[in-house]
């Protein structure tokens, strides 16, 4: 009885296989052609009857329908059965019967000889490359004639790289694409460039296509007409439209660095996601988008964590670009981590404060410490103080923060041929920032920082940052906006206001900006009593 969960049994139960097997047995056992035709006719008739019964059964009992062949555990082995001589001769017989009225019978003898010849070729390739997977075998089956036509050249490539398993794996996993674009791929895989860049270095993820040609939009196949998912499968390096790769750990100044880079015209491309290839696909799609074609901006890839599948492959598919690594003293980083504050969920709107309200405890209620005892970020927490217990969690090698440091150090090995620049976080604090960015601009190819831009001299984050921007309502005629240099550009209303920070010289906070509309400012500056009240209130607020 046929086992519906066995793909091998089901393929061998195909009409083609049964017909071909009968022909082979007849050849071995001898007998006349009339006897053979009778046997073939009976097999065809019986097969048709079995198919009819099966269709009737599943109409009444649909749950008895056979699972698809692809879901069977022996699917790969079953595909090999389609290259057996029995199956191939059977296919010839069926085709001859279907084209009988066109003279298919007259070509039968020659077509059987041809099938025998093709069988020898397939037997050779299947014997030599036992690792051929189901995807490859299906691609060969679907493109059989093209494969046979180019077989000598295909065999040459496989022989040339028989000692370089990564490219063989790439070919076999993308065999359908390999066959359909054979001329282009052959030229690349037999080139000196491929030999030097990949084979000689024993690169674990060799590209199936020439990266130089991929970057040329005039080429038939280029980055703009290849799906990102397929590019990941074929190990194509990311499009090179970026200047460098940055490794920036949370609590090591990554937000400040991102902000400073933005000021010099560099946009960081970040991507998250654990699933296989998700980050690569996200970055790939951005790099070929119109957003990345802006001539006024430059781009860099920012890596903030290493928690994803096939992380080594992701790193190897980055182009040969400089690598910027931001460092910080681990103890300082730990202190910063457990002291991370945030506005409690539900308080995401701009804070509005009445100057008559001096109950600052209520304002303080909006602030929570978001890293709990398990060392994880929780935006819904009610934690009012930093959790010292989280230090234990952070010492666990499975925690993403420690894992980042451990894996980042291993990751540097992937970039041993790249230019690597290490920057201490303290080099982007205060007066050192401008000098550091000036130096980096020459190495990483971005604009020099504007010496008059105050943001380079300011501390971007402070305990107050999480509450800013806020609005202080003085009276019905006067409203004052308080912000910092990090968030001020995100406030649309700033366009209609003037910066009055220097009018409050008695208040010193290096990161603070105070502004209001010109009308409101005139009302304030012309009323000394009101001005003093506002000054005192802001002092208390800070």
XYZ file of C-alpha atoms in Angstrom:
542
model
C 0.000 0.000 0.000
C 1.281 3.472 -0.924
C 2.570 5.584 1.992
C 1.245 9.144 1.326
C 3.931 10.626 3.620
C 6.768 9.152 1.571
C 7.757 11.396 -1.340
C 9.959 8.630 -2.780
C 7.093 6.133 -2.915
C 4.798 8.702 -4.480
C 7.312 9.700 -7.187
C 7.886 6.034 -7.991
C 4.113 5.689 -8.256
C 4.011 8.401 -10.950
C 2.893 7.143 -14.340
C 6.214 8.215 -15.899
C 8.258 6.138 -13.444
C 6.082 3.023 -13.850
C 6.120 3.213 -17.650
C 9.872 3.730 -17.814
C 10.563 0.933 -15.356
C 8.461 -1.437 -17.491
C 10.469 -0.527 -20.613
C 13.781 -1.171 -18.804
C 12.573 -4.512 -17.421
C 11.346 -5.512 -20.882
C 14.753 -4.654 -22.344
C 16.468 -6.888 -19.769
C 13.993 -9.767 -19.945
C 13.345 -9.663 -23.677
C 10.032 -10.048 -25.515
C 8.214 -8.591 -28.481
C 7.055 -5.002 -28.934
C 3.380 -6.035 -28.998
C 3.719 -7.543 -25.515
C 5.445 -4.345 -24.313
C 2.722 -2.073 -25.703
C 0.072 -4.231 -24.007
C 1.869 -3.897 -20.654
C 2.215 -0.127 -21.075
C -1.450 0.199 -22.014
C -2.542 -1.783 -18.924
C -0.323 0.339 -16.628
C -1.740 3.562 -18.086
C -5.313 2.291 -17.757
C -4.769 1.119 -14.159
C -3.067 4.402 -13.219
C -5.976 6.406 -14.616
C -8.410 4.251 -12.627
C -6.425 4.763 -9.398
C -6.364 8.535 -9.947
C -10.124 8.585 -10.494
C -10.760 6.617 -7.279
C -8.415 8.953 -5.347
C -10.297 12.049 -6.580
C -13.635 10.501 -5.574
C -12.321 9.638 -2.098
C -10.989 13.129 -1.320
C -14.241 14.682 -2.510
C -16.051 12.759 0.235
C -13.162 12.745 2.742
C -11.006 15.861 2.047
C -8.913 15.107 5.141
C -7.458 12.115 3.261
C -5.844 14.329 0.642
C -2.110 13.623 0.358
C 0.242 16.254 1.802
C 2.331 18.177 -0.732
C 5.562 16.442 -1.715
C 7.613 19.376 -0.390
C 6.435 18.672 3.178
C 7.607 15.041 3.144
C 10.800 14.326 5.074
C 12.336 12.453 2.121
C 11.539 15.161 -0.446
C 15.187 15.768 -1.453
C 15.782 12.065 -2.081
C 12.509 11.873 -4.022
C 13.666 14.611 -6.397
C 16.663 12.451 -7.265
C 14.207 9.770 -8.422
C 13.085 12.150 -11.168
C 16.569 11.799 -12.641
C 16.361 7.988 -12.669
C 16.373 6.426 -16.126
C 12.930 4.922 -15.422
C 11.358 8.339 -14.846
C 13.100 9.976 -17.810
C 12.097 7.231 -20.285
C 8.556 7.385 -18.908
C 8.432 11.141 -19.587
C 9.491 10.471 -23.192
C 6.715 7.870 -23.604
C 4.041 10.202 -22.205
C 5.192 13.042 -24.457
C 5.177 10.730 -27.501
C 1.613 9.628 -26.691
C 0.463 13.258 -26.250
C 1.996 14.210 -29.627
C 1.104 11.003 -31.453
C -0.998 12.824 -34.028
C 2.051 15.042 -34.792
C 4.227 12.030 -35.464
C 5.501 11.646 -31.915
C 5.758 7.887 -32.362
C 8.312 8.201 -35.166
C 10.638 10.191 -32.882
C 10.233 7.808 -29.956
C 13.344 5.702 -30.607
C 15.641 8.725 -30.942
C 14.082 10.412 -27.918
C 14.688 7.311 -25.784
C 18.346 7.339 -26.894
C 18.501 11.023 -25.982
C 16.997 10.288 -22.549
C 19.675 7.624 -21.995
C 22.385 10.153 -22.838
C 20.895 12.781 -20.544
C 20.577 10.216 -17.769
C 24.339 9.577 -17.936
C 25.013 13.318 -17.520
C 22.658 13.658 -14.546
C 24.034 10.507 -12.929
C 27.541 11.955 -13.172
C 26.586 15.288 -11.584
C 24.483 13.676 -8.815
C 27.255 11.236 -7.985
C 29.941 13.908 -7.851
C 27.947 16.508 -5.896
C 26.020 14.563 -3.277
C 25.226 17.779 -1.354
C 22.761 19.011 -3.999
C 19.656 20.117 -2.106
C 15.999 19.988 -3.076
C 16.011 23.585 -4.287
C 18.914 22.847 -6.645
C 17.418 19.627 -7.949
C 14.104 21.364 -8.613
C 15.917 24.162 -10.473
C 17.686 21.577 -12.654
C 14.387 19.793 -13.269
C 12.633 23.066 -14.208
C 15.489 24.148 -16.503
C 16.576 20.724 -17.736
C 17.320 21.614 -21.356
C 19.164 24.821 -20.455
C 21.213 22.870 -17.904
C 22.088 20.180 -20.457
C 23.000 22.782 -23.062
C 25.430 24.546 -20.706
C 26.532 21.414 -18.841
C 30.200 21.433 -20.007
C 30.584 25.063 -18.859
C 28.670 24.448 -15.620
C 30.829 21.404 -14.939
C 33.945 23.516 -15.541
C 32.871 26.068 -12.903
C 32.018 23.369 -10.366
C 35.358 21.652 -11.005
C 37.290 24.938 -10.819
C 35.819 25.705 -7.383
C 35.501 22.160 -6.034
C 37.907 23.100 -3.210
C 35.948 26.271 -2.299
C 32.776 25.027 -0.610
C 31.178 28.448 0.189
C 30.751 29.328 -3.499
C 29.437 25.837 -4.284
C 26.857 26.292 -1.502
C 25.910 29.679 -2.950
C 25.519 28.216 -6.450
C 23.442 25.254 -5.268
C 21.172 27.392 -3.051
C 20.513 29.798 -5.930
C 20.715 27.334 -8.793
C 17.633 28.625 -10.600
C 19.158 32.135 -10.751
C 22.573 30.645 -11.572
C 21.260 28.815 -14.654
C 19.120 31.684 -15.940
C 21.978 34.207 -15.648
C 24.775 31.791 -16.398
C 26.860 33.877 -18.835
C 27.153 36.788 -16.404
C 27.900 34.594 -13.393
C 30.404 32.446 -15.300
C 32.413 35.539 -16.288
C 32.554 36.660 -12.639
C 33.363 33.276 -11.068
C 36.226 32.670 -13.503
C 37.664 36.185 -13.125
C 40.901 37.165 -11.371
C 38.903 39.587 -9.221
C 36.817 36.764 -7.748
C 39.906 34.671 -7.175
C 41.741 37.479 -5.339
C 38.860 38.921 -3.303
C 37.066 35.745 -2.330
C 38.668 32.406 -3.139
C 42.228 33.308 -2.161
C 40.997 34.743 1.150
C 38.653 31.782 1.685
C 35.858 34.315 2.223
C 32.948 32.512 3.947
C 30.246 34.435 2.034
C 31.383 34.924 -1.592
C 29.157 37.020 -3.844
C 27.438 35.251 -6.742
C 27.599 38.458 -8.822
C 30.348 40.994 -9.517
C 29.882 43.854 -6.970
C 31.471 46.397 -9.351
C 28.891 45.729 -12.049
C 26.055 45.719 -9.529
C 26.783 49.343 -8.722
C 26.461 50.390 -12.382
C 22.829 51.210 -13.232
C 23.631 50.765 -16.938
C 24.298 47.066 -16.376
C 21.457 44.654 -17.137
C 21.586 43.317 -13.573
C 22.332 45.874 -10.861
C 21.430 46.716 -7.276
C 18.254 48.501 -8.369
C 16.615 45.498 -10.024
C 17.544 42.755 -7.555
C 15.169 42.133 -4.613
C 16.908 42.634 -1.258
C 15.823 39.164 -0.091
C 17.513 37.550 -3.101
C 20.608 39.735 -2.642
C 20.927 38.380 0.916
C 20.605 34.785 -0.332
C 23.294 35.351 -2.981
C 25.735 37.021 -0.529
C 25.807 40.317 -2.416
C 27.692 43.052 -0.509
C 25.459 45.953 0.514
C 25.251 48.800 -2.032
C 28.283 51.027 -1.319
C 26.362 54.309 -0.921
C 27.669 54.906 2.605
C 30.883 56.323 4.027
C 31.584 54.153 7.054
C 30.236 51.682 9.621
C 29.793 52.799 13.225
C 29.673 50.528 16.272
C 27.887 52.587 18.921
C 26.757 50.914 22.151
C 23.821 52.287 24.131
C 24.955 54.431 27.098
C 28.306 55.016 25.389
C 27.420 58.334 23.794
C 25.696 56.924 20.716
C 22.870 59.498 20.768
C 25.297 62.385 21.076
C 27.436 60.982 18.244
C 24.359 60.519 16.073
C 23.338 64.128 16.736
C 26.805 65.518 16.021
C 27.034 63.533 12.773
C 23.660 64.907 11.746
C 25.027 68.429 12.203
C 27.832 67.697 9.721
C 25.464 66.173 7.167
C 25.838 62.470 7.991
C 22.705 60.375 8.500
C 23.054 57.123 10.434
C 21.171 54.179 8.934
C 20.084 51.896 11.748
C 18.269 48.585 11.581
C 16.913 46.205 14.176
C 15.369 42.747 14.065
C 16.523 39.287 15.063
C 15.304 37.319 12.035
C 17.664 35.994 9.377
C 18.640 38.814 7.000
C 16.117 41.367 8.311
C 18.694 44.090 9.017
C 20.513 43.576 5.743
C 17.233 43.768 3.806
C 16.165 46.963 5.593
C 19.510 48.707 4.964
C 19.723 47.408 1.368
C 16.304 48.868 0.519
C 17.243 52.226 2.051
C 20.566 52.410 0.189
C 18.867 52.006 -3.208
C 15.964 54.337 -2.362
C 15.543 57.937 -3.515
C 16.148 59.066 0.073
C 19.750 57.896 -0.266
C 20.232 59.787 -3.532
C 20.300 63.187 -1.779
C 23.529 64.934 -2.781
C 23.490 67.169 0.296
C 23.782 64.268 2.727
C 26.157 61.421 3.405
C 25.216 58.141 5.050
C 26.745 55.698 7.501
C 25.559 52.383 8.929
C 25.085 52.405 12.698
C 25.258 49.096 14.583
C 23.791 49.405 18.074
C 23.496 45.734 18.999
C 24.603 42.324 17.760
C 21.531 40.292 18.634
C 20.519 38.848 15.269
C 20.738 35.614 13.306
C 23.728 35.147 10.975
C 25.411 38.210 12.444
C 28.768 37.149 10.959
C 27.246 37.047 7.471
C 25.753 40.523 7.959
C 29.202 41.888 8.859
C 30.943 40.131 5.962
C 28.449 41.654 3.509
C 29.371 45.197 4.533
C 31.646 46.845 1.973
C 35.307 47.535 2.612
C 34.621 50.818 4.414
C 36.229 52.478 7.456
C 34.904 51.346 10.838
C 34.285 53.842 13.656
C 34.095 52.331 17.146
C 32.846 54.457 20.041
C 34.216 53.363 23.423
C 33.473 54.242 27.007
C 34.824 53.208 30.385
C 32.697 50.141 31.330
C 31.974 51.397 34.861
C 30.814 54.777 33.534
C 28.694 52.968 30.983
C 27.155 50.813 33.707
C 26.356 53.853 35.856
C 24.743 55.546 32.896
C 22.728 52.418 32.086
C 21.100 52.033 35.489
C 20.378 55.784 35.605
C 18.519 55.974 32.297
C 15.368 58.053 32.813
C 12.324 58.488 30.671
C 8.968 60.183 30.739
C 6.464 57.697 32.070
C 4.093 56.313 29.440
C 0.995 58.462 29.149
C 3.031 61.683 29.424
C 4.280 61.898 25.846
C 2.738 65.282 25.089
C 4.734 68.482 25.641
C 4.828 69.355 29.326
C 2.800 72.498 30.100
C 3.480 74.242 33.405
C 1.593 77.136 34.975
C 3.967 79.577 36.646
C 1.659 79.633 39.654
C 2.219 75.903 40.165
C 5.216 75.353 42.429
C 4.499 71.698 43.223
C 7.552 70.267 41.495
C 6.928 66.810 42.980
C 4.059 66.370 40.517
C 6.405 67.245 37.691
C 8.911 64.751 39.058
C 6.214 62.053 38.953
C 6.569 62.072 35.181
C 10.114 60.678 35.421
C 10.849 56.950 35.856
C 14.007 54.812 35.763
C 13.364 52.420 32.916
C 15.920 49.637 33.500
C 14.491 47.226 36.037
C 16.125 44.502 38.154
C 16.249 42.096 35.188
C 18.366 44.628 33.289
C 15.675 45.156 30.660
C 14.041 48.341 29.391
C 10.423 48.749 30.518
C 8.656 51.931 29.335
C 5.638 51.084 31.534
C 7.637 50.914 34.733
C 6.748 52.907 37.861
C 10.300 52.671 39.188
C 11.223 55.965 40.857
C 14.837 55.086 41.674
C 17.638 53.261 39.843
C 17.707 49.500 40.458
C 21.040 48.301 41.802
C 19.792 44.745 41.260
C 20.079 45.347 37.519
C 23.885 45.271 37.906
C 23.663 41.507 38.543
C 21.629 41.053 35.382
C 24.163 43.063 33.406
C 26.987 40.755 34.497
C 25.238 37.826 32.786
C 26.929 37.054 29.452
C 23.474 36.534 27.910
C 22.514 40.160 28.578
C 22.599 42.118 25.319
C 24.855 44.864 26.741
C 27.667 42.537 27.832
C 27.071 40.341 24.777
C 27.589 43.407 22.579
C 31.008 44.096 24.099
C 32.107 40.461 23.829
C 30.822 39.946 20.288
C 31.962 43.379 19.123
C 35.539 42.471 19.962
C 35.173 39.248 17.944
C 33.454 41.197 15.187
C 36.510 43.393 14.696
C 38.182 40.293 13.227
C 35.727 40.504 10.316
C 37.079 43.984 9.555
C 40.778 43.310 10.013
C 41.512 44.642 6.513
C 39.470 47.818 7.052
C 40.613 51.104 8.505
C 39.429 51.063 12.146
C 39.107 54.264 14.197
C 38.561 54.104 17.959
C 37.009 57.106 19.729
C 36.619 57.462 23.487
C 33.249 58.926 24.442
C 35.063 61.638 26.404
C 36.437 62.883 23.057
C 32.943 64.062 22.085
C 32.276 65.929 25.326
C 32.614 69.697 25.639
C 35.543 71.456 23.970
C 37.017 68.188 22.629
C 34.015 67.575 20.360
C 34.964 70.053 17.646
C 38.550 68.812 17.443
C 37.385 65.171 17.264
C 34.837 65.842 14.515
C 37.373 67.888 12.566
C 39.792 64.958 12.674
C 37.098 62.416 11.748
C 35.858 64.537 8.832
C 39.209 64.090 7.095
C 39.217 60.310 7.625
C 35.534 59.541 7.019
C 34.815 61.982 4.205
C 32.222 64.336 5.683
C 31.990 68.115 6.057
C 34.033 69.914 8.692
C 31.962 71.027 11.698
C 30.864 74.655 11.917
C 32.897 76.249 14.711
C 30.050 78.667 15.433
C 27.512 75.892 16.019
C 26.894 75.932 19.772
C 25.689 72.336 19.819
C 29.286 71.108 19.599
C 30.121 72.799 22.886
C 27.072 71.646 24.831
C 26.186 68.609 26.861
C 23.333 67.072 24.899
C 21.788 65.138 27.759
C 21.059 66.032 31.353
C 18.509 64.979 34.018
C 16.222 67.650 32.576
C 16.365 66.303 29.031
C 13.531 63.807 29.481
C 11.088 66.609 30.373
C 12.017 68.887 27.524
C 10.675 70.615 25.604
C 8.165 72.243 27.940
C 5.958 75.339 27.953
C 5.806 77.706 30.921
C 2.596 79.698 30.958
C 3.353 83.049 32.603
C -0.063 84.641 32.048
C -2.627 84.945 29.281
C -0.233 87.094 27.265
C 3.113 85.367 27.817
C 4.252 81.789 27.121
C 7.881 80.700 27.325
C 9.346 77.590 25.692
C 12.235 75.788 27.375
C 14.209 73.206 25.416
C 17.676 71.800 24.911
C 19.881 71.866 21.855
C 19.069 68.252 21.091
C 15.291 68.583 20.807
C 14.857 72.210 19.762
C 14.951 71.524 16.016
C 12.052 69.093 16.371
C 9.717 71.862 17.577
C 7.855 73.441 14.678
C 6.726 76.445 16.695
C 10.385 77.502 17.028
C 10.081 78.982 13.519
C 7.917 81.804 14.869
C 9.993 82.454 17.975
C 13.201 84.171 18.988
C 15.989 82.780 21.150
C 16.072 84.752 24.412
C 18.485 82.517 26.335
C 21.102 85.275 26.624
C 18.530 87.531 28.324
C 18.601 85.168 31.297
C 22.308 85.458 32.063
C 21.664 84.726 35.721
C 20.663 81.182 34.709
C 23.533 79.057 33.514
C 22.895 75.685 31.975
C 25.087 74.766 29.033
C 22.358 72.784 27.302
C 19.387 75.097 27.846
C 17.547 77.198 25.276
C 14.744 79.605 26.184
C 12.570 81.151 23.482
C 9.196 82.762 22.891
C 7.348 84.822 20.309
C 8.520 88.420 19.826
C 5.225 89.856 21.137
C 5.463 87.772 24.283
C 9.086 88.751 24.754
C 8.230 92.476 24.510
C 5.572 92.032 27.208
C 8.084 90.262 29.425
C 11.094 92.522 28.973
C 9.027 95.663 29.593
C 7.785 94.364 32.945
C 10.701 94.014 35.357
C 8.553 92.492 38.104
C 7.226 89.810 35.773
C 10.720 89.203 34.421
C 12.027 88.557 37.969
C 9.158 86.137 38.696
C 9.946 84.148 35.533
C 13.665 84.142 36.344
C 13.061 82.810 39.857
C 10.641 80.135 38.597
C 13.017 78.796 35.962
C 15.767 78.665 38.577
C 13.555 76.533 40.821
C 12.486 74.363 37.904
C 16.092 73.608 37.016
